[in-house]
Amino acid sequence: MRRTFHRSTNTIARVSIFGFLFFLAGLAWVMITVGRSSYVTEAGIARRQPVPFSHKHHVADDGIDCRYCHTTVENSSFAGMPSTQICMNCHSQIWADSPMLEPVRASYRTGEPLHWTRVHMQWQTPANQDEMGRELVRSYKIKDARSLMSCSTCHR
Amino acid sequence: MTERHEQAEKFTTRTRLNEVASPHFWRSLEELSQSGELEEIVRRESPRHAALLDSALDRRQFLKLMGASLALAGLTACGARQPVEEIIPYARQPEQVVLGQPLFYATAATLGGYAMGILAESHEGRPTKIEGNPNHPASLGATDIFAQASVLTLYDPDRSQTVMYLGEIRSWGAFLVELRRALAKEHDRQGACLRILTETVTSPTLAAQLEQLLKDYPQAAWHQYEPAARDEAREGARLAFDRLYVVECTPSCTGAMADHRLPIKASEIESFARAVAAGLGIQTVEQTANQQSAIGNRQWVAALVRDLEQHRGASIVIAGEEQPPVVHALAHAMNQSLGNVGQTIIYTEPVEARPTNQLESLRQLVSDMDAGRVETLVITGGNPVYNAPADLHFADSLQKVGLRIHHSLYYDETSALCHWHIPETHYLEAWSDARAFDGTVTIIQPLIAPLYEGKSAHELLAAFSPQPDRLGYDIIREYWKGVRSQGNKGGAGVSTQTSVRTASASQSANSPDVQTVNFSEEFESWWNKSLHDGLVPDTASRQKAVSLKTDWLNQAPLSSNPQSPTPNPKLEILFRPDPSIYDGRFANNGWLQELPKPLTKLAWDNAALLSPQTAQRLGLTEEIASRGGEHGQMSVSVVELNYQGRTLRAPVWIMPGHAEESVTVYLGYGRERAGRVGDGRGFNAYLLRTSDAPWFGVGLEIKRTDDSYSLACTQAHHSMEGRELVRFATVDEYRSRPDFARREADDPGRAISLYPDWKYEGYAWGMAIDTGSCVGCNAHRTAMKV
Ligand code: SF4
């Protein structure tokens, strides 16, 4: 009987069927890796902000408690962004003439809020926060996330 | 159920009806007849789908579009970067605001002028949700569908946004100039050609402003009109009493809760009331023979009378709002003779600022307009061009007025026929005050600054005063300051406070400054407390001792002519405010339109309701739409309603439990200028409504047409496909198989899933409704849309 297909067709078929699975897996891996890469997440990119603000300086050097600015962190799903008023509590006295802080003073004078650019995009709904909390408890082996963790455990 | 069952058995257009022998629970006539059509509708009908606001887009198309955009969303999630977003904190953080956590403010929503105390939830200054105020007598912690849906109206982009003159944008200042000019003319003739038309007013401040206006312009007149009075007594009866008897024509939620319900024609209710009254030993006008025959149900009356007599002082007789005066008088007489007055019923001073016969008031206004006696007409609230009785020809008369000003939330039918249109503020945007059914005053505080250029009624009326630019806040406060300092105008309760003040005044009589300081301190604390609590303490009306006039019967002669002994060849027509969109004012609210109406389960439309038997006599049908691809549609006959020379086409709805030979039509539909959601939906029943018979009338003719109409209906949602929710067996069956009820339940036929079972840690959320106490008010369904 005359063969319709060459013998090698079997191999090609096997390779291409299984190969396709590998290809899919590889594709998925590429997509996930790209999705997590700093190219997509833009990690490490410094955003333009109205005022050059440094957490490191305010927290590590000056020793200001997180809750002084993020006032609602302990009783709301949103930690809170400090109002201009809070900035001015100190900066009406120190660096009161610094040109870098002019936008803050302008905001205080006019009542027009500062426009910061968001750096961390993960905006969590309360339900997600629950899930996130559970994840933290699992990976950090902490019984009660609220009482044992300090902000700087994660926010470094 | 048996009664409905009987009714349905008469409905023999379905072939298998007669085979239904054992007790059988059913939810729609199709299910009852098991023609197979129901399964079809359930299969096609997905109970969860998006409400489509735009009629140009059908649901299938919508799903297609949505499917596409969802797929796209999946793709972009992998590759696209996050958009750059801003964080904008406060410059100065307001007190008490915790970002991410709501604040609640006590205020009040009004319907038909009457206030219901609410707590409005606010997120970062935006009202988002309405809850009931547990301390308010009209709320007791609960709300209704209208309050729930009012948040959507607040943000409705179809609301009118600017002052308009003949359809063109103008400024408030330009309006004031024109108004001044008109008022100068009116001033010379003491306001002889000035008329104000409002809806029902219970607001003490607004009433005071109107009285002041009438003092400044003594010849001017204030008219009130609203198409529907509010049904106050609805739910209370069930909660407080063991047994509820309802006699009605159109099936209602109250009727559905009743232990005993008798469907009779609306016009027979008067003779029914007379029969009961006579049974209770109240002397009534002698009954004519045919009236007695009209009361087909002697046993019913006898049983009711017996029950009432056994519960003297612990019963209550309530006449429907739509009933003629004589039925109300009879109800008063019955309550009196049963010793209910003071026990279950209290009488108070009227709560309305100026109780008026509103139809009379409107008729007077129309005749003044026709006679050319009106040169300036201010309509604040309301939409009389759309909802005035048809025989008054309000729109025609209106156009004879020289200067027409309309103040309303939407640029509606009336605005279109007026020169000036002033946008109205939503109640969540403006200061005001209002009374509840028992007189309790709530100061209405806004939660947000007006989104558009709206003015409140107070600010509009201020334009007639020497200080045209006063803010609503100042007007309200000044009024109450006046009340508090005089201590005699605000009704009950102010007196106690005044004595405190008098004491402090006498102490400091020598120094008027100290006195003023004391007063303003006292006022501030009173003001803050009233705002905080959502009600002004001790403002409920005092109970009033009343007695029946001895000659009440002579004043209440038979209102309708007695029916002829032979059944009337003509039908009766009943008008009712729509359960969801009320008198039409909520027509542009998608949440309310999407709400399936109690008992009919229709949405987005109104229909002419009639009983199965009447429908059969007239050869009218309703069928599940077999083709067309739309979900939950019923194809129904269209009829031509002919009443007092006016004709209207309407789809029919066959309603088991409806009284025979009567047709109920719901008001509120057929709007032309409601907005994108409400325009052109349903038919306008106001076109048949006349001022002599606002709620029901005899003499309706029905003509069948060959047309049919598709109605959206959710009645067949969540069919149990034969697995009854309520399981039952006869005693014999029970003896032989005591576990009959559990059998089905034990084997729910679990679906096989690849996923492991979900384990609930901590809370497992669910919602349970005690169907025994549910009255079908639909409030929770509206709330879920928020
Ligand atoms: S459960 Fe019944 S009574 Fe309660 S809100 Fe819903 S419809 Fe109204």
PDB file of C-alpha atoms and ligand atoms in Angstrom, chain B residues 143 767 769-770 773-781, ligand 1:
ATOM      1  CA  THR B 143     -36.765  53.704  54.472  1.00  0.00           C
ATOM      2  CA  MET B 767     -29.093  37.345  53.436  1.00  0.00           C
ATOM      3  CA  ILE B 769     -35.663  37.370  54.671  1.00  0.00           C
ATOM      4  CA  ASP B 770     -38.437  36.460  57.013  1.00  0.00           C
ATOM      5  CA  SER B 773     -43.067  39.599  57.922  1.00  0.00           C
ATOM      6  CA  CYS B 774     -42.021  40.861  54.519  1.00  0.00           C
ATOM      7  CA  VAL B 775     -44.578  43.283  53.188  1.00  0.00           C
ATOM      8  CA  GLY B 776     -43.143  43.413  49.702  1.00  0.00           C
ATOM      9  CA  CYS B 777     -42.104  47.051  49.895  1.00  0.00           C
ATOM     10  CA  ASN B 778     -39.136  46.465  47.571  1.00  0.00           C
ATOM     11  CA  ALA B 779     -36.858  48.734  49.641  1.00  0.00           C
ATOM     12  CA  HIS B 780     -34.115  46.147  50.013  1.00  0.00           C
ATOM     13  CA  ARG B 781     -34.051  45.548  46.290  1.00  0.00           C
TER      14      ARG B 781
HETATM   15  S1  SF4 C   1     -37.711  41.996  52.770  1.00  0.00           S
HETATM   16 FE1  SF4 C   1     -39.773  42.653  52.209  1.00  0.00          FE
HETATM   17  S2  SF4 C   1     -40.337  44.173  53.749  1.00  0.00           S
HETATM   18 FE2  SF4 C   1     -38.118  43.909  53.870  1.00  0.00          FE
HETATM   19  S3  SF4 C   1     -37.294  45.515  52.521  1.00  0.00           S
HETATM   20 FE3  SF4 C   1     -37.492  43.669  51.281  1.00  0.00          FE
HETATM   21  S4  SF4 C   1     -39.496  43.842  50.321  1.00  0.00           S
HETATM   22 FE4  SF4 C   1     -39.469  45.311  52.027  1.00  0.00          FE
END
